[in-house]
C-alpha positions as semicolon CSV with decimal commas, in nm:
position;residue;x (nm);y (nm);z (nm)
1;S;13,025;12,690;18,758
2;F;12,675;12,801;18,846
3;H;12,623;13,053;19,123
4;G;12,303;13,211;19,243
5;N;11,944;13,121;19,164
6;P;11,917;12,803;18,948
7;S;11,592;12,923;18,791
8;Q;11,781;13,191;18,600
9;Y;11,963;12,915;18,406
10;I;11,649;12,716;18,316
11;S;11,438;12,872;18,042
12;S;11,073;12,794;17,988
13;D;11,163;12,656;17,643
14;N;11,391;12,398;17,805
15;V;11,116;12,293;18,045
16;K;10,866;12,264;17,758
17;G;11,113;12,056;17,559
18;V;11,172;11,815;17,845
19;V;10,798;11,780;17,911
20;L;10,728;11,714;17,542
21;A;11,008;11,459;17,519
22;L;10,890;11,270;17,827
23;S;10,523;11,272;17,724
24;S;10,617;11,158;17,374
25;S;10,816;10,868;17,518
26;L;10,523;10,768;17,738
27;F;10,278;10,773;17,445
28;I;10,512;10,572;17,222
29;G;10,564;10,315;17,497
30;A;10,192;10,289;17,564
31;S;10,110;10,245;17,195
32;F;10,373;9,970;17,169
33;I;10,216;9,783;17,462
34;V;9,864;9,821;17,320
35;K;9,982;9,700;16,978
36;K;10,151;9,393;17,126
37;K;9,843;9,304;17,331
38;G;9,623;9,348;17,022
39;L;9,850;9,127;16,812
40;K;9,844;8,853;17,074
41;K;9,465;8,872;17,103
42;A;9,416;8,868;16,725
43;A;9,658;8,579;16,683
44;S;9,475;8,372;16,943
45;S;9,127;8,444;16,806
46;S;9,182;8,419;16,432
47;T;9,484;8,283;16,250
48;R;9,434;8,498;15,940
49;A;9,387;8,821;16,134
50;G;9,689;8,748;16,352
51;E;9,909;8,664;16,055
52;F;9,799;8,977;15,869
53;L;9,863;9,204;16,169
54;C;10,203;9,048;16,240
55;T;10,305;9,082;15,874
56;Y;10,179;9,441;15,857
57;S;10,358;9,528;16,181
58;K;10,688;9,381;16,058
59;F;10,653;9,556;15,721
60;R;10,580;9,891;15,887
61;S;10,878;9,847;16,122
62;F;11,098;9,770;15,822
63;L;10,983;10,086;15,642
64;V;11,046;10,301;15,949
65;A;11,393;10,151;15,993
66;Q;11,479;10,226;15,628
67;S;11,388;10,595;15,652
């Protein structure tokens, strides 16, 4: 059990790790949203561009999943 000042149990490395993990998650989520919006816009404006981007996105996701 923990007794005393809680700050003595939390190191600055732990705080940095949590901040980096949270900011990384936010950036990944934001890039996913931007990509989806871009794919929808490209698909609605030009069939070839939309098909290419969707195919590229699926291929890239497949490669990431395989590694």
